[in-house]
Coordinates of C-alpha atoms in Angstrom, one line a residue:
G287 CA -20.6 14.2 14.4
D288 CA -21.9 11.8 17.1
V289 CA -22.3 9.0 14.5
A290 CA -19.2 8.5 12.1
G291 CA -17.0 5.5 11.2
I292 CA -18.2 2.7 13.2
S293 CA -19.6 4.7 16.1
G294 CA -23.0 3.9 16.9
V295 CA -22.9 0.6 14.7
E296 CA -24.1 -2.6 16.5
W297 CA -21.5 -5.3 16.7
D298 CA -23.9 -7.6 14.3
A299 CA -22.5 -5.4 11.4
V300 CA -19.3 -3.5 12.5
E301 CA -17.3 -5.8 10.4
L302 CA -19.4 -6.0 7.2
P303 CA -17.9 -3.0 5.3
S304 CA -14.1 -4.2 5.5
Q305 CA -15.3 -7.9 5.1
F306 CA -17.4 -6.8 1.9
M307 CA -14.5 -5.2 0.1
E308 CA -12.4 -8.5 0.5
N309 CA -14.7 -10.1 -2.0
W310 CA -13.5 -7.9 -4.8
C311 CA -10.1 -9.4 -4.2
Y312 CA -11.2 -12.6 -6.1
D313 CA -12.8 -10.6 -9.2
K314 CA -10.3 -10.5 -12.0
K315 CA -11.2 -7.5 -13.5
T316 CA -10.9 -5.7 -10.4
V317 CA -7.6 -7.3 -9.3
Y318 CA -5.9 -6.8 -12.7
G319 CA -7.1 -2.9 -12.3
F320 CA -4.3 -2.5 -9.7
A321 CA -2.3 -5.5 -9.5
K322 CA 0.8 -4.5 -11.1
H323 CA 4.4 -4.3 -10.1
Y324 CA 5.2 -0.6 -8.7
E325 CA 8.2 -0.1 -10.8
T326 CA 7.6 -2.2 -14.0
G327 CA 3.8 -2.2 -14.4
E328 CA 4.2 -5.9 -15.3
P329 CA 0.6 -7.4 -14.1
L330 CA 0.1 -10.1 -11.6
K331 CA 0.9 -13.4 -13.2
E332 CA -2.4 -15.7 -14.1
E333 CA -0.9 -18.4 -12.1
D334 CA -0.7 -16.3 -8.9
F335 CA -4.0 -14.9 -9.2
E336 CA -5.3 -18.5 -9.4
K337 CA -3.3 -19.4 -6.3
L338 CA -5.1 -16.3 -4.5
K339 CA -8.7 -17.7 -5.7
E340 CA -7.6 -21.3 -4.6
Q341 CA -6.4 -20.4 -1.1
R342 CA -10.0 -18.8 -0.5
T343 CA -11.5 -22.2 -0.2
Y344 CA -8.6 -24.1 1.1
G345 CA -9.5 -25.4 4.7
A346 CA -12.5 -23.5 4.6
G347 CA -14.6 -26.0 6.5
M348 CA -12.1 -26.0 9.4
M349 CA -11.7 -22.1 9.3
A350 CA -15.6 -22.0 9.6
M351 CA -15.8 -24.4 12.4
R352 CA -12.9 -22.4 14.2
Q353 CA -14.8 -19.1 14.0
L354 CA -17.9 -21.0 15.1
Y355 CA -16.0 -22.5 18.2
F356 CA -14.5 -19.1 19.2
G357 CA -17.9 -17.6 19.0
Q358 CA -19.7 -20.1 20.9
L359 CA -17.0 -20.4 23.5
D360 CA -17.1 -16.4 23.8
M361 CA -21.1 -16.6 24.6
E362 CA -20.6 -19.4 26.8
L363 CA -18.2 -17.7 28.9
H364 CA -20.1 -14.4 28.8
A365 CA -23.8 -15.5 29.1
R366 CA -23.5 -18.9 30.8
Y367 CA -20.6 -19.5 32.8
D368 CA -20.9 -19.6 36.6
P369 CA -17.6 -18.9 38.2
A370 CA -19.0 -20.5 41.4
G371 CA -20.4 -23.4 39.6
G372 CA -18.6 -26.8 39.1
E373 CA -16.8 -26.0 35.8
S374 CA -13.6 -24.2 35.1
I375 CA -13.3 -22.1 32.2
F376 CA -11.0 -24.7 30.8
D377 CA -14.0 -27.4 31.3
V378 CA -16.1 -24.9 29.2
Q379 CA -13.5 -24.8 26.4
K380 CA -13.3 -28.5 26.5
R381 CA -17.3 -29.0 26.4
V382 CA -17.6 -26.3 23.5
A383 CA -14.7 -28.1 21.7
E384 CA -16.3 -31.2 21.5
V385 CA -19.1 -29.7 19.3
Y386 CA -16.9 -27.3 17.1
S387 CA -13.4 -28.9 17.2
A388 CA -13.8 -32.5 17.6
H389 CA -11.3 -33.3 15.0
M390 CA -8.8 -31.4 17.1
P391 CA -9.5 -31.2 21.0
P392 CA -7.5 -28.8 23.1
I393 CA -4.6 -30.8 24.8
E394 CA -4.2 -31.1 28.4
G395 CA -2.7 -28.0 29.8
D396 CA -4.1 -26.0 26.9
R397 CA -4.3 -22.5 28.1
F398 CA -5.6 -20.8 24.8
L399 CA -8.1 -18.9 26.7
C400 CA -5.5 -16.7 28.7
A401 CA -4.5 -15.3 25.2
F402 CA -7.8 -14.9 23.7
N403 CA -7.7 -11.3 24.1
H404 CA -10.4 -10.3 21.7
I405 CA -13.1 -11.3 24.3
F406 CA -11.3 -10.4 27.6
G407 CA -9.5 -7.2 26.6
G408 CA -10.3 -6.5 22.8
G409 CA -13.8 -5.1 23.1
Y410 CA -15.2 -8.2 21.4
A411 CA -16.7 -9.6 24.8
A412 CA -19.8 -11.6 23.9
G413 CA -19.6 -10.5 20.3
Y414 CA -16.7 -12.6 18.8
Y415 CA -19.9 -14.1 16.7
S416 CA -20.0 -10.9 14.9
Y417 CA -16.9 -11.9 12.7
K418 CA -19.0 -14.9 11.2
W419 CA -22.4 -12.9 11.2
A420 CA -20.5 -10.2 9.4
E421 CA -18.9 -12.9 6.9
I422 CA -22.5 -14.0 6.2
L423 CA -23.7 -10.3 5.5
S424 CA -20.9 -9.2 3.6
A425 CA -20.9 -12.5 1.0
D426 CA -24.5 -11.8 0.7
A427 CA -24.1 -8.0 -0.1
F428 CA -21.5 -9.0 -2.4
G429 CA -24.2 -11.6 -4.0
A430 CA -26.3 -8.4 -5.1
F431 CA -23.3 -7.4 -7.2
E432 CA -23.0 -10.9 -8.4
D433 CA -26.5 -11.2 -9.3
V434 CA -26.2 -8.2 -11.7
G435 CA -23.1 -9.7 -13.1
L436 CA -19.8 -8.4 -12.2
D437 CA -18.9 -7.3 -15.8
N438 CA -22.4 -5.5 -16.1
E439 CA -20.9 -1.9 -15.3
E440 CA -24.0 -0.2 -15.0
G441 CA -26.0 -2.8 -13.1
V442 CA -22.8 -2.6 -10.5
K443 CA -22.9 1.2 -10.2
S444 CA -26.7 1.0 -9.5
V445 CA -26.1 -1.8 -6.8
G446 CA -22.9 0.1 -5.5
R447 CA -25.1 3.3 -5.2
R448 CA -27.5 1.4 -3.2
F449 CA -24.7 -0.2 -1.1
R450 CA -23.6 3.4 -0.7
K451 CA -26.8 4.6 0.4
T452 CA -27.8 2.0 3.0
V453 CA -25.1 0.0 4.3
L454 CA -22.3 2.9 4.4
G455 CA -24.6 5.8 4.3
Y456 CA -27.0 4.8 7.5
G457 CA -24.0 3.9 9.8
G458 CA -25.2 3.5 13.4
G459 CA -28.4 5.7 12.5
K460 CA -30.7 2.8 11.8
P461 CA -30.5 -1.2 13.0
P462 CA -28.3 -3.2 10.9
S463 CA -31.2 -5.7 10.3
E464 CA -33.3 -3.0 8.7
V465 CA -30.4 -1.6 6.8
F466 CA -29.5 -4.8 5.4
K467 CA -33.2 -5.6 4.3
E468 CA -33.4 -2.3 2.6
F469 CA -30.2 -2.9 0.6
R470 CA -31.0 -6.4 -0.2
G471 CA -34.6 -6.6 -0.1
R472 CA -34.8 -9.6 2.2
E473 CA -33.4 -11.2 5.2
P474 CA -29.3 -12.1 5.0
S475 CA -28.8 -15.7 3.7
S476 CA -25.7 -17.9 4.3
E477 CA -26.0 -19.2 0.7
A478 CA -23.4 -16.7 -0.7
L479 CA -20.7 -17.3 2.0
L480 CA -21.2 -21.0 1.5
R481 CA -20.6 -20.9 -2.2
H482 CA -17.8 -18.4 -2.0
C483 CA -15.9 -20.9 0.5
G484 CA -16.8 -23.9 -1.7
L485 CA -19.0 -25.3 0.8
D486 CA -22.3 -25.4 -1.0

């Protein structure tokens, strides 16, 4: 049909379903339901699962700032940059880096922008922010499952049906903000993302 997959889905929410699914990789019951050696059937070692969980929060603050830096840089270049003005694109990069990457400013001669394909040739022009926004939406959506208890099978099924009906079912047929509010019953909150990243 005319609306299938991500067709018609606003950039604000296009990454939500895939990022949402990643949350299940930190739920022990879910992981041990499939994490077995393909020949022996031996389950994933407990220590490896713990490492998997630990890596989720390792460097989370710096990764968050990196995504915010890329998103803001993208918006500056597509919304406010004037090629006829006094700043080069590299000046813009340095200015934005002072706010979002003060701990590691670009070195002289840095030409990262020349390879930032997402915003110039990858379809994310003025939309890179959607990665971080989708992280907020997906963590908050997963929070609905956490709220009923991930071990509460009936509760998880009920929330899962609501997720399927709204987030997955409407696709681009309804604005993502309305879809999210219908699923969650409120506006999105960054609380779950901060908690999942160990930044709360």
